[in-house]
CSV table of C-alpha atoms in Angstrom, one decimal:
chain,number,residue,atom,x,y,z
A,265,MET,CA,-0.2,0.1,0.1
A,266,SER,CA,1.1,3.4,-0.2
A,267,ALA,CA,2.9,5.2,2.0
A,268,PRO,CA,0.5,7.6,4.6
A,269,THR,CA,0.6,11.2,3.8
A,270,SER,CA,1.5,13.5,6.9
A,271,SER,CA,-1.5,15.6,6.5
A,272,ARG,CA,-4.3,15.0,8.9
A,273,THR,CA,-8.1,15.3,8.4
A,274,SER,CA,-10.0,17.9,10.6
A,275,PHE,CA,-11.3,17.0,13.7
A,276,ALA,CA,-14.9,18.0,12.4
A,277,VAL,CA,-14.8,15.4,9.7
A,278,ILE,CA,-13.4,12.7,11.9
A,279,HIS,CA,-16.0,13.6,14.9
A,280,GLY,CA,-18.5,13.4,12.5
A,281,LEU,CA,-17.8,10.3,10.3
A,282,TRP,CA,-17.0,8.6,14.0
A,283,THR,CA,-20.7,9.8,15.4
A,284,VAL,CA,-22.6,8.3,12.3
A,285,PHE,CA,-20.3,4.8,12.8
A,286,PHE,CA,-21.3,4.9,16.4
A,287,PHE,CA,-25.1,4.8,15.6
A,288,LEU,CA,-24.7,2.4,12.9
A,289,GLY,CA,-23.1,-0.2,15.0
A,290,MET,CA,-25.5,0.7,17.8
A,291,SER,CA,-28.5,-0.2,15.8
A,292,PRO,CA,-27.8,-4.0,15.1
A,293,GLY,CA,-26.3,-4.2,18.5
A,294,TYR,CA,-29.5,-4.1,20.1
A,295,TYR,CA,-30.9,-6.9,18.3
A,296,THR,CA,-28.8,-9.0,16.7
A,297,PRO,CA,-27.6,-10.9,19.6
A,298,ALA,CA,-30.8,-11.0,21.6
A,299,LEU,CA,-32.6,-12.1,18.0
A,300,SER,CA,-32.6,-15.9,18.4
A,301,ASN,CA,-33.9,-15.6,22.3
A,302,ILE,CA,-36.5,-12.8,21.5
A,303,LEU,CA,-38.1,-15.0,18.8
A,304,LYS,CA,-37.7,-18.1,21.2
A,305,SER,CA,-39.5,-16.1,23.8
A,306,ARG,CA,-42.3,-15.7,21.3
A,307,GLY,CA,-42.6,-19.3,21.0
A,308,LEU,CA,-41.0,-19.6,17.6
A,309,GLY,CA,-38.6,-22.5,16.8
A,310,SER,CA,-35.1,-22.9,15.3
A,311,GLU,CA,-36.9,-22.5,11.8
A,312,TRP,CA,-38.1,-19.0,12.4
A,313,VAL,CA,-34.5,-18.2,14.0
A,314,ALA,CA,-33.1,-19.1,10.5
A,315,TYR,CA,-35.5,-17.3,8.5
A,316,ALA,CA,-35.0,-14.2,10.5
A,317,PHE,CA,-31.1,-14.6,10.4
A,318,MET,CA,-31.6,-15.2,6.4
A,319,ALA,CA,-33.2,-11.9,6.1
A,320,ALA,CA,-29.9,-9.6,5.9
A,321,PRO,CA,-28.1,-12.3,3.8
A,322,LEU,CA,-30.6,-12.2,1.4
A,323,ALA,CA,-30.6,-8.6,1.3
A,324,ALA,CA,-27.0,-8.2,0.6
A,325,LEU,CA,-27.6,-10.1,-2.5
A,326,ILE,CA,-30.2,-7.5,-3.8
A,327,SER,CA,-29.3,-3.9,-2.7
A,328,PRO,CA,-25.5,-3.2,-2.3
A,329,LEU,CA,-24.2,-3.0,-5.6
A,330,ILE,CA,-27.3,-1.3,-6.9
A,331,VAL,CA,-27.4,1.8,-4.1
A,332,GLY,CA,-23.5,1.7,-4.6
A,333,SER,CA,-24.0,2.3,-8.1
A,334,VAL,CA,-26.2,5.1,-7.5
A,335,ALA,CA,-23.9,6.7,-4.9
A,336,ASP,CA,-21.2,6.5,-7.6
A,337,ASN,CA,-23.0,7.7,-10.7
A,338,ARG,CA,-26.0,9.7,-9.8
A,339,TYR,CA,-26.1,11.5,-6.3
A,340,PRO,CA,-24.5,12.8,-3.0
A,341,ALA,CA,-23.8,9.2,-1.2
A,342,GLN,CA,-24.2,11.0,2.3
A,343,LYS,CA,-27.8,11.9,1.1
A,344,VAL,CA,-28.2,8.3,-0.4
A,345,PHE,CA,-26.8,6.9,3.1
A,346,ALA,CA,-29.2,9.1,4.8
A,347,VAL,CA,-32.5,8.5,3.1
A,348,ILE,CA,-32.2,4.8,3.4
A,349,GLY,CA,-30.8,4.9,7.3
A,350,MET,CA,-34.2,6.5,7.7
A,351,VAL,CA,-36.6,4.4,5.9
A,352,SER,CA,-35.1,1.1,6.8
A,353,GLY,CA,-35.6,2.8,10.6
A,354,VAL,CA,-38.9,3.1,9.9
A,355,LEU,CA,-39.7,-0.5,8.6
A,356,LEU,CA,-37.6,-2.3,11.5
A,357,ALA,CA,-39.8,-0.5,14.0
A,358,ALA,CA,-42.8,-1.7,12.1
A,359,ALA,CA,-41.2,-5.0,11.8
A,360,PHE,CA,-40.8,-5.7,15.9
A,361,ALA,CA,-44.4,-4.2,16.2
A,362,ALA,CA,-45.5,-6.8,14.1
A,363,LEU,CA,-44.2,-9.4,16.5
A,364,GLU,CA,-45.1,-7.6,19.5
A,365,ARG,CA,-48.4,-6.5,19.1
A,366,PHE,CA,-50.3,-9.0,16.4
A,367,ASN,CA,-47.5,-12.2,17.1
A,368,SER,CA,-47.5,-12.3,13.5
A,369,PRO,CA,-44.2,-14.0,12.4
A,370,CYS,CA,-44.7,-13.9,8.7
A,371,LEU,CA,-45.4,-10.0,8.9
A,372,PHE,CA,-42.4,-9.5,10.9
A,373,LEU,CA,-40.3,-11.4,8.4
A,374,GLY,CA,-41.6,-9.5,5.6
A,375,LEU,CA,-41.1,-6.0,7.4
A,376,PHE,CA,-37.7,-7.5,8.6
A,377,ALA,CA,-36.6,-8.6,5.5
A,378,SER,CA,-37.5,-5.2,4.1
A,379,ALA,CA,-35.6,-3.2,6.1
A,380,SER,CA,-32.6,-5.2,5.8
A,381,ILE,CA,-33.0,-4.7,2.0
A,382,VAL,CA,-33.1,-1.2,2.5
A,383,ALA,CA,-30.2,-0.9,5.0
A,384,ALA,CA,-27.5,-3.4,3.6
A,385,PRO,CA,-25.7,-1.2,1.7
A,386,MET,CA,-25.1,1.2,4.6
A,387,TRP,CA,-22.0,-0.2,6.3
A,388,SER,CA,-20.1,-0.5,2.7
A,389,MET,CA,-21.5,3.2,1.8
A,390,LEU,CA,-20.3,4.7,4.9
A,391,ALA,CA,-16.9,3.2,4.5
A,392,SER,CA,-16.5,4.4,1.1
A,393,ILE,CA,-17.5,7.9,2.4
A,394,SER,CA,-15.0,7.5,4.7
A,395,MET,CA,-12.3,7.0,2.5
A,396,VAL,CA,-13.0,9.8,0.4
A,397,HIS,CA,-12.5,12.6,3.2
A,398,LEU,CA,-9.9,11.0,4.9
A,399,ARG,CA,-6.3,12.1,3.9
A,400,SER,CA,-4.7,8.8,5.7
A,401,GLY,CA,-7.1,5.6,5.3
A,402,GLU,CA,-4.5,3.5,6.8
A,403,ARG,CA,-4.1,5.7,9.8
A,404,GLU,CA,-7.5,7.3,10.6
A,405,PHE,CA,-10.2,5.0,9.0
A,406,PRO,CA,-9.3,2.4,11.8
A,407,VAL,CA,-10.3,5.2,14.5
A,408,VAL,CA,-13.6,6.5,12.4
A,409,ARG,CA,-14.8,3.0,12.2
A,410,LEU,CA,-14.1,2.1,15.8
A,411,GLY,CA,-16.9,4.4,16.4
A,412,GLY,CA,-18.9,1.4,15.1
A,413,THR,CA,-17.5,-0.9,17.4
A,414,LEU,CA,-18.3,1.2,20.4
A,415,GLY,CA,-22.0,1.8,19.6
A,416,TRP,CA,-22.4,-2.2,19.5
A,417,MET,CA,-20.9,-2.3,22.4
A,418,ALA,CA,-22.8,0.3,24.6
A,419,ALA,CA,-26.1,-1.3,22.8
A,420,GLY,CA,-25.2,-4.7,24.0
A,421,VAL,CA,-24.7,-3.7,27.6
A,422,LEU,CA,-28.0,-1.2,27.6
A,423,THR,CA,-29.7,-4.2,26.2
A,424,SER,CA,-28.5,-6.5,29.2
A,425,PHE,CA,-28.0,-4.1,32.3
A,426,VAL,CA,-30.1,-1.2,31.4
A,427,PHE,CA,-33.2,-1.8,29.4
A,428,HIS,CA,-33.3,-5.5,30.3
A,429,PHE,CA,-34.5,-6.4,26.6
A,430,GLU,CA,-33.2,-10.1,26.5
A,431,GLY,CA,-35.9,-11.6,24.9
A,432,SER,CA,-37.6,-8.5,24.7
A,433,PRO,CA,-39.0,-6.9,21.3
A,434,GLY,CA,-37.7,-3.3,22.9
A,435,ALA,CA,-34.6,-4.6,21.4
A,436,GLY,CA,-35.5,-3.8,18.4
A,437,TYR,CA,-37.4,-0.6,19.2
A,438,ALA,CA,-34.1,0.9,20.5
A,439,ALA,CA,-32.5,-0.6,17.2
A,440,ALA,CA,-35.1,1.6,15.0
A,441,VAL,CA,-34.4,5.0,16.7
A,442,THR,CA,-30.8,4.4,16.9
A,443,ARG,CA,-30.7,3.9,12.8
A,444,PHE,CA,-33.2,6.7,12.2
A,445,ALA,CA,-30.9,9.3,14.5
A,446,GLY,CA,-27.8,8.2,12.7
A,447,ALA,CA,-29.2,8.7,9.5
A,448,ALA,CA,-30.4,12.0,10.4
A,449,ILE,CA,-27.0,13.2,11.2
A,450,ALA,CA,-25.5,11.8,8.3
A,451,PHE,CA,-26.6,14.7,6.2
A,452,SER,CA,-24.4,16.8,7.9
A,453,LEU,CA,-21.6,14.9,6.8
A,454,PRO,CA,-19.1,16.2,4.0
A,455,ASN,CA,-20.4,16.3,0.5
A,456,THR,CA,-19.5,13.2,-1.6
A,457,PRO,CA,-20.7,13.6,-5.0
A,458,PRO,CA,-20.6,11.1,-7.5
A,459,MET,CA,-17.2,10.4,-9.3
A,460,GLY,CA,-18.6,8.5,-12.2
A,461,ASN,CA,-21.1,9.6,-14.9
A,462,SER,CA,-22.5,6.4,-16.6
A,463,ARG,CA,-26.3,5.9,-17.4
A,464,SER,CA,-26.4,2.5,-18.4
A,465,LEU,CA,-28.4,0.2,-17.5
A,466,ARG,CA,-25.6,-2.4,-16.6
A,467,THR,CA,-23.9,0.1,-14.3
A,468,LEU,CA,-27.0,1.5,-12.5
A,469,LEU,CA,-27.6,-2.3,-11.7
A,470,GLY,CA,-24.2,-2.5,-10.1
A,471,LEU,CA,-22.9,-5.3,-12.7
A,472,ASP,CA,-19.8,-3.1,-13.7
A,473,ALA,CA,-18.4,-4.7,-10.3
A,474,PHE,CA,-17.9,-8.3,-11.2
A,475,SER,CA,-15.4,-6.7,-13.4
A,476,LEU,CA,-12.7,-6.4,-10.4
A,477,LEU,CA,-12.9,-10.0,-10.4
A,478,LYS,CA,-10.8,-10.1,-13.5
A,479,GLU,CA,-7.8,-9.4,-11.5
A,480,ARG,CA,-6.4,-12.5,-9.8
A,481,ASP,CA,-6.2,-11.3,-6.4
A,482,HIS,CA,-9.4,-9.7,-6.5
A,483,LEU,CA,-10.8,-12.9,-7.2
A,484,VAL,CA,-9.0,-14.8,-4.9
A,485,PHE,CA,-10.0,-12.1,-2.0
A,486,PHE,CA,-13.7,-12.0,-2.7
A,487,SER,CA,-13.5,-16.2,-3.1
A,488,VAL,CA,-12.0,-16.4,0.2
A,489,THR,CA,-14.2,-13.6,2.0
A,490,THR,CA,-17.3,-15.5,0.6
A,491,LEU,CA,-15.7,-19.1,2.0
A,492,LEU,CA,-15.3,-17.5,5.3
A,493,SER,CA,-18.4,-16.1,5.9
A,494,ILE,CA,-20.1,-19.2,5.3
A,495,PRO,CA,-19.3,-20.5,9.0
A,496,LEU,CA,-19.1,-16.8,10.2
A,497,ALA,CA,-22.8,-16.2,9.4
A,498,VAL,CA,-23.6,-18.5,12.6
A,499,PHE,CA,-21.6,-16.4,15.3
A,500,PHE,CA,-24.6,-14.2,16.4
A,501,MET,CA,-27.4,-16.5,15.2
A,502,HIS,CA,-26.2,-19.8,17.8
A,503,THR,CA,-23.3,-18.3,19.9
A,504,PRO,CA,-25.9,-16.6,22.4
A,505,MET,CA,-27.9,-20.1,22.1
A,506,HIS,CA,-24.9,-21.7,23.6
A,507,LEU,CA,-24.4,-19.4,26.0
A,508,ILE,CA,-27.8,-19.7,27.5
A,509,ALA,CA,-27.4,-23.5,27.4
A,510,LEU,CA,-24.5,-23.0,29.5
A,511,GLY,CA,-26.5,-21.0,32.2
A,512,ASN,CA,-25.1,-17.5,30.9
A,513,ASP,CA,-28.3,-15.3,31.1
A,514,LYS,CA,-27.0,-12.0,29.9
A,515,PRO,CA,-25.7,-13.3,26.2
A,516,SER,CA,-26.0,-9.9,24.7
A,517,ALA,CA,-23.8,-8.2,27.1
A,518,THR,CA,-21.3,-11.1,27.1
A,519,MET,CA,-21.3,-11.3,23.6
A,520,THR,CA,-19.8,-7.5,23.7
A,521,ILE,CA,-16.5,-9.1,25.1
A,522,GLY,CA,-15.8,-9.6,21.3
A,523,GLN,CA,-15.7,-5.7,20.8
A,524,ILE,CA,-12.9,-5.3,23.3
A,525,SER,CA,-10.4,-7.1,21.5
A,526,GLU,CA,-11.7,-5.0,18.0
A,527,ILE,CA,-11.1,-1.6,19.9
A,528,VAL,CA,-7.9,-3.2,20.4
A,529,ALA,CA,-7.1,-4.3,16.8
A,530,MET,CA,-8.6,-1.0,15.5
A,531,LEU,CA,-6.0,1.2,17.3
A,532,LEU,CA,-3.2,-1.2,16.3
A,533,MET,CA,-4.5,-1.2,12.5
A,534,SER,CA,-2.4,2.1,11.6
A,535,VAL,CA,1.3,-0.1,12.7
A,536,VAL,CA,-0.3,-3.3,11.1
A,537,MET,CA,-0.9,-2.0,7.6
A,538,THR,CA,2.6,0.1,7.5
A,539,ARG,CA,4.5,-2.8,8.8
A,540,PHE,CA,3.1,-6.0,6.9
A,541,ARG,CA,1.8,-7.4,3.7
A,542,VAL,CA,-2.2,-7.7,3.1
A,543,LYS,CA,-1.7,-11.3,2.6
A,544,THR,CA,0.0,-12.0,5.8
A,545,VAL,CA,-2.6,-9.8,7.6
A,546,LEU,CA,-5.4,-11.7,6.1
A,547,MET,CA,-3.5,-15.3,6.9
A,548,VAL,CA,-3.3,-14.4,10.6
A,549,ALA,CA,-7.0,-12.9,10.8
A,550,LEU,CA,-7.7,-16.7,9.4
A,551,GLY,CA,-5.8,-18.7,11.5
A,552,LEU,CA,-7.4,-16.2,14.5
A,553,SER,CA,-10.6,-17.1,13.0
A,554,ALA,CA,-10.3,-20.9,13.0
A,555,LEU,CA,-9.0,-20.9,16.5
A,556,ARG,CA,-11.9,-18.8,17.8
A,557,TYR,CA,-14.6,-21.9,17.0
A,558,ALA,CA,-11.7,-24.3,18.2
A,559,LEU,CA,-12.1,-22.9,21.7
A,560,PHE,CA,-16.4,-22.9,21.3
A,561,ALA,CA,-15.9,-26.5,20.3
A,562,ILE,CA,-13.5,-27.2,23.3
A,563,SER,CA,-16.3,-25.7,25.5
A,564,GLY,CA,-19.1,-27.7,23.9
A,565,GLU,CA,-16.9,-30.6,24.8
A,566,THR,CA,-15.9,-29.6,28.6
A,567,GLY,CA,-19.5,-27.6,29.2
A,568,ASN,CA,-17.1,-25.0,30.6
A,569,SER,CA,-18.1,-21.5,29.4
A,570,GLY,CA,-14.7,-20.1,29.8
A,571,TRP,CA,-13.5,-21.5,26.7
A,572,LEU,CA,-16.5,-20.2,24.7
A,573,ILE,CA,-16.2,-16.7,26.2
A,574,GLY,CA,-12.3,-17.0,25.3
A,575,GLY,CA,-13.4,-17.8,21.8
A,576,ILE,CA,-15.8,-14.7,21.8
A,577,ALA,CA,-13.0,-12.6,22.9
A,578,LEU,CA,-11.1,-12.9,19.6
A,579,HIS,CA,-14.0,-12.3,17.4
A,580,GLY,CA,-13.1,-8.7,17.2
A,581,LEU,CA,-9.6,-9.4,16.4
A,582,CYS,CA,-10.3,-11.8,13.7
A,583,TYR,CA,-13.1,-9.4,12.2
A,584,THR,CA,-11.1,-6.3,12.2
A,585,LEU,CA,-7.8,-8.0,10.7
A,586,TYR,CA,-9.6,-9.4,7.9
A,587,PHE,CA,-12.7,-7.1,6.9
A,588,ILE,CA,-11.0,-3.7,7.9
A,589,THR,CA,-8.0,-4.9,5.9
A,590,GLY,CA,-10.0,-6.0,2.8
A,591,GLN,CA,-11.7,-2.7,3.0
A,592,LEU,CA,-9.0,-0.7,2.9
A,593,PHE,CA,-7.1,-3.2,0.4
A,594,LEU,CA,-10.3,-2.5,-2.2
A,595,ASP,CA,-10.0,1.3,-1.5
A,596,ARG,CA,-6.3,1.6,-2.5
A,597,ARG,CA,-6.6,-0.8,-5.6
A,598,VAL,CA,-9.6,0.3,-7.2
A,599,ASP,CA,-10.7,3.1,-9.4
A,600,PRO,CA,-12.5,6.0,-7.6
A,601,SER,CA,-15.4,6.0,-9.6
A,602,MET,CA,-16.1,2.5,-8.5
A,603,ARG,CA,-15.1,2.9,-5.0
A,604,THR,CA,-18.8,2.4,-3.5
A,605,GLN,CA,-19.3,-0.4,-5.9
A,606,ALA,CA,-16.2,-2.3,-4.8
A,607,GLN,CA,-17.3,-2.2,-1.3
A,608,GLY,CA,-20.8,-2.9,-2.1
A,609,LEU,CA,-19.3,-6.4,-4.0
A,610,LEU,CA,-17.4,-7.1,-0.6
A,611,THR,CA,-20.7,-6.9,1.3
A,612,LEU,CA,-22.3,-8.7,-1.5
A,613,ALA,CA,-19.7,-11.9,-1.1
A,614,SER,CA,-19.7,-11.2,2.9
A,615,ASN,CA,-23.0,-10.6,4.2
A,616,GLY,CA,-24.7,-12.1,0.8
A,617,VAL,CA,-23.7,-15.1,-0.6
A,618,GLY,CA,-21.5,-16.3,2.2
A,619,SER,CA,-23.9,-15.6,4.7
A,620,VAL,CA,-26.9,-17.1,2.9
A,621,VAL,CA,-25.0,-20.5,2.3
A,622,GLY,CA,-23.8,-20.2,5.8
A,623,THR,CA,-27.2,-19.7,7.7
A,624,LEU,CA,-28.9,-22.6,5.7
A,625,PHE,CA,-25.8,-24.6,6.4
A,626,GLY,CA,-25.7,-23.7,10.1
A,627,LYS,CA,-29.5,-24.4,10.7
A,628,TYR,CA,-29.2,-27.9,9.1
A,629,LEU,CA,-26.0,-28.6,11.3
A,630,TYR,CA,-27.4,-27.3,14.4
A,631,ASP,CA,-30.6,-29.2,14.1
A,632,PHE,CA,-28.5,-32.3,13.1
A,633,THR,CA,-25.9,-32.3,15.8
A,634,VAL,CA,-27.4,-29.8,18.7
A,635,GLU,CA,-31.3,-30.5,18.5
A,636,HIS,CA,-31.2,-34.5,17.6
A,637,GLN,CA,-27.7,-35.0,19.6
A,638,HIS,CA,-25.2,-36.2,17.2
A,639,GLY,CA,-22.5,-34.9,18.8
A,640,GLY,CA,-24.2,-31.6,20.4
A,641,TRP,CA,-22.3,-28.2,20.5
A,642,ALA,CA,-18.9,-29.9,19.9
A,643,SER,CA,-19.3,-31.5,16.8
A,644,TYR,CA,-21.1,-28.2,15.6
A,645,TRP,CA,-18.4,-26.0,16.5
A,646,TRP,CA,-15.5,-28.5,14.8
A,647,VAL,CA,-17.6,-28.4,11.7
A,648,GLN,CA,-17.4,-24.6,11.3
A,649,THR,CA,-13.9,-24.7,12.2
A,650,ALA,CA,-12.8,-27.0,9.6
A,651,LEU,CA,-14.6,-24.8,6.8
A,652,ILE,CA,-12.6,-21.8,8.1
A,653,ALA,CA,-9.2,-23.7,8.0
A,654,ILE,CA,-10.0,-24.6,4.4
A,655,CYS,CA,-9.8,-20.8,3.6
A,656,LEU,CA,-5.9,-20.9,4.8
A,657,PRO,CA,-4.4,-22.9,1.8
A,658,VAL,CA,-6.6,-21.3,-0.6
A,659,LEU,CA,-5.3,-18.0,0.3
A,660,ALA,CA,-1.6,-19.0,0.7
A,661,ILE,CA,-1.5,-20.4,-2.4
A,662,PHE,CA,-3.5,-18.5,-5.0
A,663,TYR,CA,-3.1,-15.1,-3.3
A,664,GLN,CA,0.0,-13.3,-5.1
A,665,GLY,CA,0.0,-9.6,-4.3
A,666,VAL,CA,2.1,-6.8,-5.6
A,667,ALA,CA,4.7,-6.5,-3.0
A,668,ALA,CA,7.1,-5.5,-5.9
A,669,LYS,CA,5.1,-2.7,-6.8
A,670,LYS,CA,4.2,0.9,-5.0
A,671,ASP,CA,0.6,-0.7,-3.1
A,672,ALA,CA,2.9,-3.5,-1.5
A,673,THR,CA,0.0,-5.5,-0.8
């Protein structure tokens, strides 16, 4: 990667981006760790849990590239972000109202899926907006992105210890209000006009982003990301359920332990990205990801929640080293007119294709190993560990990097 510039972004810009990231992270932080238990408290079984967790992955297959193309070619990105945030906030509130007041899981899923489709591009769009205005992405983006981590943590603590929303649709209402507020603040972000000017149908559908896959390292990175996201899809779906099974009655708060290591990793990213090759960082991230689920499996074998909590503590480190590195990698390797679409393609690979497959497979595996007691939690997590381990040789063998060039990736 190119050497970071010595100039610094103004405090007002960094503060604005950090604040929007905080609210963006806080919104799913309220309901995601609690969702499995919310649905179970309404008498809904594992199939409904899987359906609910399938909403976001399916949404990621639909909207990130299209909305990214609109921001790249038609309208200022910060305005697009603000509008979709407000709309998704309203839909999210309606979804949890349908669950609480009408006890209608079908209506809940329809509204929840609609909210997910509208909101799916938000993380990738905010990352792209940040890259445009930060003068030193390697140094400053991790600091800005840290706002999302702290927001997620704050929501988990509030859910468990202040609002007592474990198993309550109130977590969804809090998420909706937070998302709407963050979207409103986004209107005050620096103007981010479209860099492209294409009006073709192919461009407006976001299909130009797939041209990135013609480059070998891009193809390998997106392929490994998709494979990694298959086992990652079940982290928030089944880890809280495993915690409950081990007697932990504050799973949302416990899950925020993962964000502690994420904070540390974010603060170290500027050093990591200037001293190590991208391939090295990604390999370390994959190794730690496999170790995380191996610790989960040991917890399943021993019945000791300490192993499970130890694995949760690695989650933030794994996520940051892989996905934040990937976002920075794409920002430096992609033409500015396709930055938002490239980040959208990353969302499509991770939160879309990988998560759809991972959610479906995770439900089948959970039913077979845990529900029907063919090996229990230990077998469940060992299989997921093996899926991550497959990613390591794929990246090691096929990713080449450009160390001899100026990007040093």
